[in-house]
PDB file of C-alpha atoms in Angstrom:
ATOM      1  CA  ALA A1101     110.110  89.360 116.283  1.00  0.00           C
ATOM      2  CA  GLN A1102     107.434  91.582 117.616  1.00  0.00           C
ATOM      3  CA  SER A1103     104.809  90.727 120.187  1.00  0.00           C
ATOM      4  CA  VAL A1104     101.974  92.310 122.072  1.00  0.00           C
ATOM      5  CA  ALA A1105     100.523  91.347 125.443  1.00  0.00           C
ATOM      6  CA  GLN A1106      97.163  92.181 126.868  1.00  0.00           C
ATOM      7  CA  PRO A1107      97.252  90.757 130.383  1.00  0.00           C
ATOM      8  CA  GLU A1108      93.506  90.976 131.133  1.00  0.00           C
ATOM      9  CA  ASP A1109      91.021  88.837 129.312  1.00  0.00           C
ATOM     10  CA  GLN A1110      88.182  90.939 130.720  1.00  0.00           C
ATOM     11  CA  VAL A1111      87.791  94.339 132.352  1.00  0.00           C
ATOM     12  CA  ASN A1112      84.626  95.310 134.181  1.00  0.00           C
ATOM     13  CA  VAL A1113      83.839  98.877 134.983  1.00  0.00           C
ATOM     14  CA  ALA A1114      80.763 100.859 136.064  1.00  0.00           C
ATOM     15  CA  GLU A1115      79.323 103.456 133.721  1.00  0.00           C
ATOM     16  CA  GLY A1116      80.774 106.848 134.460  1.00  0.00           C
ATOM     17  CA  ASN A1117      83.985 105.501 135.944  1.00  0.00           C
ATOM     18  CA  PRO A1118      87.330 105.754 134.187  1.00  0.00           C
ATOM     19  CA  LEU A1119      88.565 102.688 132.342  1.00  0.00           C
ATOM     20  CA  THR A1120      91.988 101.363 131.501  1.00  0.00           C
ATOM     21  CA  VAL A1121      92.820  98.515 129.140  1.00  0.00           C
ATOM     22  CA  LYS A1122      96.442  97.437 129.396  1.00  0.00           C
ATOM     23  CA  CYS A1123      98.895  96.627 126.632  1.00  0.00           C
ATOM     24  CA  THR A1124     102.621  95.977 126.604  1.00  0.00           C
ATOM     25  CA  TYR A1125     104.744  95.350 123.547  1.00  0.00           C
ATOM     26  CA  SER A1126     108.085  93.988 122.450  1.00  0.00           C
ATOM     27  CA  VAL A1127     109.527  95.191 119.146  1.00  0.00           C
ATOM     28  CA  SER A1128     112.794  95.885 117.363  1.00  0.00           C
ATOM     29  CA  GLY A1129     113.112  99.475 116.329  1.00  0.00           C
ATOM     30  CA  ASN A1130     110.443 102.094 116.845  1.00  0.00           C
ATOM     31  CA  PRO A1131     106.926 100.778 117.300  1.00  0.00           C
ATOM     32  CA  TYR A1132     103.879 101.825 115.437  1.00  0.00           C
ATOM     33  CA  LEU A1133     101.154 101.050 117.953  1.00  0.00           C
ATOM     34  CA  PHE A1134      97.407 100.833 117.391  1.00  0.00           C
ATOM     35  CA  TRP A1135      94.197 100.185 119.244  1.00  0.00           C
ATOM     36  CA  TYR A1136      91.207  98.592 117.513  1.00  0.00           C
ATOM     37  CA  VAL A1137      87.720  97.743 118.783  1.00  0.00           C
ATOM     38  CA  GLN A1138      85.549  94.885 117.604  1.00  0.00           C
ATOM     39  CA  TYR A1139      81.801  94.735 118.153  1.00  0.00           C
ATOM     40  CA  PRO A1140      80.008  91.344 117.850  1.00  0.00           C
ATOM     41  CA  ASN A1141      79.938  89.948 114.347  1.00  0.00           C
ATOM     42  CA  ARG A1142      81.747  92.990 112.978  1.00  0.00           C
ATOM     43  CA  GLY A1143      85.204  93.764 111.654  1.00  0.00           C
ATOM     44  CA  LEU A1144      87.718  95.838 113.563  1.00  0.00           C
ATOM     45  CA  GLN A1145      87.374  99.620 113.951  1.00  0.00           C
ATOM     46  CA  PHE A1146      90.421 101.845 114.321  1.00  0.00           C
ATOM     47  CA  LEU A1147      90.526 103.875 117.548  1.00  0.00           C
ATOM     48  CA  LEU A1148      93.917 105.512 117.687  1.00  0.00           C
ATOM     49  CA  LYS A1149      97.598 105.172 116.981  1.00  0.00           C
ATOM     50  CA  TYR A1150     101.024 106.155 118.189  1.00  0.00           C
ATOM     51  CA  ILE A1151     103.658 106.841 115.616  1.00  0.00           C
ATOM     52  CA  THR A1152     105.975 109.414 117.220  1.00  0.00           C
ATOM     53  CA  GLY A1153     105.821 112.588 119.206  1.00  0.00           C
ATOM     54  CA  ASP A1154     103.481 113.312 122.099  1.00  0.00           C
ATOM     55  CA  ASN A1155     103.139 110.288 124.400  1.00  0.00           C
ATOM     56  CA  LEU A1156      99.450 110.961 125.007  1.00  0.00           C
ATOM     57  CA  VAL A1157      97.409 110.126 121.949  1.00  0.00           C
ATOM     58  CA  LYS A1158      93.735 111.027 121.521  1.00  0.00           C
ATOM     59  CA  GLY A1159      91.391 109.036 119.418  1.00  0.00           C
ATOM     60  CA  SER A1160      87.785 108.332 118.554  1.00  0.00           C
ATOM     61  CA  TYR A1161      84.867 108.211 120.947  1.00  0.00           C
ATOM     62  CA  GLY A1162      86.789 109.927 123.815  1.00  0.00           C
ATOM     63  CA  PHE A1163      89.475 107.256 124.036  1.00  0.00           C
ATOM     64  CA  GLU A1164      93.110 108.075 124.567  1.00  0.00           C
ATOM     65  CA  ALA A1165      96.267 106.077 125.088  1.00  0.00           C
ATOM     66  CA  GLU A1166      99.559 106.743 126.759  1.00  0.00           C
ATOM     67  CA  PHE A1167     102.795 105.545 125.206  1.00  0.00           C
ATOM     68  CA  ASN A1168     105.489 104.749 127.774  1.00  0.00           C
ATOM     69  CA  LYS A1169     108.778 103.743 126.183  1.00  0.00           C
ATOM     70  CA  SER A1170     110.561 102.796 129.390  1.00  0.00           C
ATOM     71  CA  GLN A1171     107.730 100.442 130.442  1.00  0.00           C
ATOM     72  CA  THR A1172     107.041  99.393 126.790  1.00  0.00           C
ATOM     73  CA  SER A1173     103.368  99.993 127.369  1.00  0.00           C
ATOM     74  CA  PHE A1174     100.453 101.578 125.476  1.00  0.00           C
ATOM     75  CA  HIS A1175      97.468 101.538 127.771  1.00  0.00           C
ATOM     76  CA  LEU A1176      94.065 102.555 126.483  1.00  0.00           C
ATOM     77  CA  LYS A1177      92.091 104.880 128.669  1.00  0.00           C
ATOM     78  CA  LYS A1178      88.803 106.763 128.837  1.00  0.00           C
ATOM     79  CA  PRO A1179      87.833 109.186 131.594  1.00  0.00           C
ATOM     80  CA  SER A1180      84.182 108.171 131.760  1.00  0.00           C
ATOM     81  CA  ALA A1181      82.970 104.802 130.440  1.00  0.00           C
ATOM     82  CA  LEU A1182      79.686 104.237 128.636  1.00  0.00           C
ATOM     83  CA  VAL A1183      77.663 101.057 128.366  1.00  0.00           C
ATOM     84  CA  SER A1184      78.043 101.325 124.609  1.00  0.00           C
ATOM     85  CA  ASP A1185      81.846 101.017 125.039  1.00  0.00           C
ATOM     86  CA  SER A1186      81.363  97.347 125.879  1.00  0.00           C
ATOM     87  CA  ALA A1187      83.262  95.486 123.168  1.00  0.00           C
ATOM     88  CA  LEU A1188      86.473  93.561 122.472  1.00  0.00           C
ATOM     89  CA  TYR A1189      89.525  95.707 122.336  1.00  0.00           C
ATOM     90  CA  PHE A1190      92.799  94.824 120.549  1.00  0.00           C
ATOM     91  CA  CYS A1191      96.227  96.362 120.839  1.00  0.00           C
ATOM     92  CA  ALA A1192      98.467  95.889 117.795  1.00  0.00           C
ATOM     93  CA  VAL A1193     101.912  96.755 116.519  1.00  0.00           C
ATOM     94  CA  ASN A1194     103.215  97.285 112.978  1.00  0.00           C
ATOM     95  CA  PRO A1195     106.890  97.036 111.986  1.00  0.00           C
ATOM     96  CA  ASP A1196     108.659 100.307 111.249  1.00  0.00           C
ATOM     97  CA  ILE A1197     110.494 100.898 107.974  1.00  0.00           C
ATOM     98  CA  LEU A1198     113.783  99.718 109.439  1.00  0.00           C
ATOM     99  CA  THR A1199     112.399  96.330 110.384  1.00  0.00           C
ATOM    100  CA  GLY A1200     110.583  95.602 107.135  1.00  0.00           C
ATOM    101  CA  GLY A1201     107.851  98.144 106.946  1.00  0.00           C
ATOM    102  CA  GLY A1202     104.491  97.658 105.306  1.00  0.00           C
ATOM    103  CA  ASN A1203     101.469  96.264 107.080  1.00  0.00           C
ATOM    104  CA  LYS A1204     101.907  93.181 109.152  1.00  0.00           C
ATOM    105  CA  LEU A1205      99.954  93.850 112.336  1.00  0.00           C
ATOM    106  CA  THR A1206     100.704  91.685 115.346  1.00  0.00           C
ATOM    107  CA  PHE A1207      97.706  91.693 117.659  1.00  0.00           C
ATOM    108  CA  GLY A1208      97.324  91.039 121.324  1.00  0.00           C
ATOM    109  CA  THR A1209      94.857  88.452 122.476  1.00  0.00           C
ATOM    110  CA  GLY A1210      92.153  91.034 123.095  1.00  0.00           C
ATOM    111  CA  THR A1211      90.430  92.362 126.198  1.00  0.00           C
ATOM    112  CA  GLN A1212      86.680  92.127 126.634  1.00  0.00           C
ATOM    113  CA  LEU A1213      85.438  95.359 128.183  1.00  0.00           C
ATOM    114  CA  LYS A1214      82.145  95.207 130.001  1.00  0.00           C
ATOM    115  CA  VAL A1215      80.643  98.434 131.202  1.00  0.00           C
ATOM    116  CA  GLU A1216      77.689  98.067 133.559  1.00  0.00           C
ATOM    117  CA  LEU A1217      75.057 100.477 134.799  1.00  0.00           C
TER     118      LEU A1217
ATOM    119  CA  LYS B 151      83.693 107.126 100.843  1.00  0.00           C
ATOM    120  CA  ALA B 152      82.758 103.435 100.772  1.00  0.00           C
ATOM    121  CA  GLY B 153      84.427 101.154 103.242  1.00  0.00           C
ATOM    122  CA  VAL B 154      86.181  97.873 102.731  1.00  0.00           C
ATOM    123  CA  THR B 155      83.833  95.249 101.337  1.00  0.00           C
ATOM    124  CA  GLN B 156      84.271  91.512 101.515  1.00  0.00           C
ATOM    125  CA  THR B 157      82.388  88.828  99.669  1.00  0.00           C
ATOM    126  CA  PRO B 158      80.838  86.476 100.433  1.00  0.00           C
ATOM    127  CA  ARG B 159      79.985  87.180 104.064  1.00  0.00           C
ATOM    128  CA  TYR B 160      79.361  83.556 104.921  1.00  0.00           C
ATOM    129  CA  LEU B 161      80.592  80.396 103.399  1.00  0.00           C
ATOM    130  CA  ILE B 162      80.211  76.728 104.169  1.00  0.00           C
ATOM    131  CA  LYS B 163      82.571  74.176 102.625  1.00  0.00           C
ATOM    132  CA  THR B 164      83.639  70.638 103.213  1.00  0.00           C
ATOM    133  CA  ARG B 165      87.074  69.249 103.901  1.00  0.00           C
ATOM    134  CA  GLY B 166      89.282  68.978 100.838  1.00  0.00           C
ATOM    135  CA  GLN B 167      87.448  71.672  98.901  1.00  0.00           C
ATOM    136  CA  GLN B 168      88.984  74.969  97.983  1.00  0.00           C
ATOM    137  CA  VAL B 169      87.631  78.502  98.514  1.00  0.00           C
ATOM    138  CA  THR B 170      88.211  81.979  97.183  1.00  0.00           C
ATOM    139  CA  LEU B 171      87.420  85.100  99.217  1.00  0.00           C
ATOM    140  CA  SER B 172      87.268  88.572  97.728  1.00  0.00           C
ATOM    141  CA  CYS B 173      88.120  91.987  99.147  1.00  0.00           C
ATOM    142  CA  SER B 174      87.541  95.438  97.684  1.00  0.00           C
ATOM    143  CA  PRO B 175      89.615  98.112  99.460  1.00  0.00           C
ATOM    144  CA  ILE B 176      88.768 101.729 100.085  1.00  0.00           C
ATOM    145  CA  SER B 177      89.306 103.812  96.974  1.00  0.00           C
ATOM    146  CA  GLY B 178      92.878 105.042  96.765  1.00  0.00           C
ATOM    147  CA  HIS B 179      94.276 102.403  99.138  1.00  0.00           C
ATOM    148  CA  ARG B 180      97.029 100.298  97.584  1.00  0.00           C
ATOM    149  CA  SER B 181      97.769  97.977 100.460  1.00  0.00           C
ATOM    150  CA  VAL B 182      95.505  95.058 101.287  1.00  0.00           C
ATOM    151  CA  SER B 183      96.201  92.739 104.176  1.00  0.00           C
ATOM    152  CA  TRP B 184      94.424  89.539 105.224  1.00  0.00           C
ATOM    153  CA  TYR B 185      93.956  88.227 108.754  1.00  0.00           C
ATOM    154  CA  GLN B 186      92.537  85.083 110.231  1.00  0.00           C
ATOM    155  CA  GLN B 187      90.568  85.280 113.468  1.00  0.00           C
ATOM    156  CA  THR B 188      89.812  82.173 115.549  1.00  0.00           C
ATOM    157  CA  PRO B 189      88.865  81.741 119.156  1.00  0.00           C
ATOM    158  CA  GLY B 190      91.941  79.691 119.824  1.00  0.00           C
ATOM    159  CA  GLN B 191      94.672  81.558 117.919  1.00  0.00           C
ATOM    160  CA  GLY B 192      93.205  85.028 117.950  1.00  0.00           C
ATOM    161  CA  LEU B 193      94.022  87.410 115.146  1.00  0.00           C
ATOM    162  CA  GLN B 194      96.840  86.214 112.886  1.00  0.00           C
ATOM    163  CA  PHE B 195      98.364  87.938 109.879  1.00  0.00           C
ATOM    164  CA  LEU B 196      98.220  85.997 106.622  1.00  0.00           C
ATOM    165  CA  PHE B 197      99.747  88.270 104.000  1.00  0.00           C
ATOM    166  CA  GLU B 198      99.870  91.770 102.591  1.00  0.00           C
ATOM    167  CA  TYR B 199      99.739  92.918  98.987  1.00  0.00           C
ATOM    168  CA  PHE B 200     100.870  96.285  97.779  1.00  0.00           C
ATOM    169  CA  SER B 201     100.702  97.303  94.137  1.00  0.00           C
ATOM    170  CA  GLU B 202     100.027  93.742  93.064  1.00  0.00           C
ATOM    171  CA  THR B 203     103.061  92.382  94.891  1.00  0.00           C
ATOM    172  CA  GLN B 204     103.142  90.318  98.081  1.00  0.00           C
ATOM    173  CA  ARG B 205     105.045  92.493 100.479  1.00  0.00           C
ATOM    174  CA  ASN B 206     104.664  90.609 103.772  1.00  0.00           C
ATOM    175  CA  LYS B 207     103.761  87.073 104.613  1.00  0.00           C
ATOM    176  CA  GLY B 208     102.683  85.371 107.830  1.00  0.00           C
ATOM    177  CA  ASN B 209     103.328  81.844 109.064  1.00  0.00           C
ATOM    178  CA  PHE B 210     100.671  79.928 107.220  1.00  0.00           C
ATOM    179  CA  PRO B 211     101.044  76.866 105.040  1.00  0.00           C
ATOM    180  CA  GLY B 212     101.237  77.148 101.268  1.00  0.00           C
ATOM    181  CA  ARG B 213      97.543  76.177 101.007  1.00  0.00           C
ATOM    182  CA  PHE B 214      96.860  79.850 101.761  1.00  0.00           C
ATOM    183  CA  SER B 215      97.559  82.105  98.862  1.00  0.00           C
ATOM    184  CA  GLY B 216      96.482  85.474  97.564  1.00  0.00           C
ATOM    185  CA  ARG B 217      96.762  88.001  94.807  1.00  0.00           C
ATOM    186  CA  GLN B 218      96.018  91.590  94.073  1.00  0.00           C
ATOM    187  CA  PHE B 219      94.718  93.061  90.875  1.00  0.00           C
ATOM    188  CA  SER B 220      95.610  96.322  89.198  1.00  0.00           C
ATOM    189  CA  ASN B 221      92.537  98.012  90.772  1.00  0.00           C
ATOM    190  CA  SER B 222      93.839  96.952  94.212  1.00  0.00           C
ATOM    191  CA  ARG B 223      91.089  94.431  94.729  1.00  0.00           C
ATOM    192  CA  SER B 224      92.418  91.282  96.322  1.00  0.00           C
ATOM    193  CA  GLU B 225      91.499  87.670  96.576  1.00  0.00           C
ATOM    194  CA  MET B 226      92.701  84.958  98.921  1.00  0.00           C
ATOM    195  CA  ASN B 227      92.459  81.291  98.184  1.00  0.00           C
ATOM    196  CA  VAL B 228      92.579  78.310 100.510  1.00  0.00           C
ATOM    197  CA  SER B 229      93.067  74.930  98.906  1.00  0.00           C
ATOM    198  CA  THR B 230      92.437  71.535 100.405  1.00  0.00           C
ATOM    199  CA  LEU B 231      90.353  72.887 103.258  1.00  0.00           C
ATOM    200  CA  GLU B 232      90.822  71.480 106.746  1.00  0.00           C
ATOM    201  CA  LEU B 233      88.458  71.681 109.720  1.00  0.00           C
ATOM    202  CA  GLY B 234      90.905  74.057 111.381  1.00  0.00           C
ATOM    203  CA  ASP B 235      90.519  76.580 108.619  1.00  0.00           C
ATOM    204  CA  SER B 236      87.116  77.508 109.976  1.00  0.00           C
ATOM    205  CA  ALA B 237      87.541  81.127 110.941  1.00  0.00           C
ATOM    206  CA  LEU B 238      86.605  84.757 110.345  1.00  0.00           C
ATOM    207  CA  TYR B 239      88.781  86.032 107.531  1.00  0.00           C
ATOM    208  CA  LEU B 240      89.313  89.768 107.694  1.00  0.00           C
ATOM    209  CA  CYS B 241      90.617  92.000 104.975  1.00  0.00           C
ATOM    210  CA  ALA B 242      92.080  95.406 105.695  1.00  0.00           C
ATOM    211  CA  SER B 243      93.254  98.264 103.459  1.00  0.00           C
ATOM    212  CA  SER B 244      95.454 101.271 103.949  1.00  0.00           C
ATOM    213  CA  PHE B 245      97.552 103.767 102.005  1.00  0.00           C
ATOM    214  CA  GLY B 246     100.475 101.464 102.447  1.00  0.00           C
ATOM    215  CA  GLN B 247     102.893 102.622 105.111  1.00  0.00           C
ATOM    216  CA  GLY B 248     103.101 100.974 108.474  1.00  0.00           C
ATOM    217  CA  ARG B 249     102.318 104.227 110.171  1.00  0.00           C
ATOM    218  CA  ASN B 250      98.929 104.387 108.443  1.00  0.00           C
ATOM    219  CA  GLU B 251      95.964 102.803 110.153  1.00  0.00           C
ATOM    220  CA  GLN B 252      94.267  99.919 108.403  1.00  0.00           C
ATOM    221  CA  PHE B 253      90.551  99.826 107.735  1.00  0.00           C
ATOM    222  CA  PHE B 254      88.903  96.496 108.124  1.00  0.00           C
ATOM    223  CA  GLY B 255      86.036  94.930 106.257  1.00  0.00           C
ATOM    224  CA  PRO B 256      83.236  93.025 107.991  1.00  0.00           C
ATOM    225  CA  GLY B 257      84.917  89.669 107.325  1.00  0.00           C
ATOM    226  CA  THR B 258      83.972  86.394 105.687  1.00  0.00           C
ATOM    227  CA  ARG B 259      82.918  83.641 108.101  1.00  0.00           C
ATOM    228  CA  LEU B 260      84.171  80.379 106.701  1.00  0.00           C
ATOM    229  CA  THR B 261      82.888  77.113 108.156  1.00  0.00           C
ATOM    230  CA  VAL B 262      84.540  73.866 107.054  1.00  0.00           C
ATOM    231  CA  LEU B 263      82.524  70.716 107.683  1.00  0.00           C
TER     232      LEU B 263
END
């Protein structure tokens, strides 16, 4: 079985400061890892993904994430936070082809990011 | 390119009734997945359809069912509604492989009274 943990319910950061939203995972096989963002009363928006290759993945709106296999982590980062980044962030994992394939995202519990002036 | 659309956006039902939610994927996407989002349980996978066949299924009772049509549009049905079925139901589409990102619709907010 696969699982995702987001240890922080909320992260507060000042605008202009770097931000990190943490995610760890547990999967069989090779993970397909994703970050999504949800604004109030909206669906989820895709930010970035790790499939294979370079451990540093760049995504939308200046976000990036670092895949660390030894620590089974996939932390989301941004060098300089904006107030408009305030939203709910979800880390998720999909099974690879060897463990069933297809789309069956397992999500973390979400981290509320609050960026203040 | 139009995004994923879901209808209706809001729905109010009473216990014991049944409900059907609809999802139109992005053109060219053959995979449609459904998720339930609640404050207590978070985001949970319901099922995935690919080329009209259910490919993956989550841990939900048989009251939750779905189908996919030849144009990739999908519907999910919940029979004998319970209060605990109140949730935001999200539909997502993708090209089909797990490595492809999914694109989510705005969701249908179901309230069961």
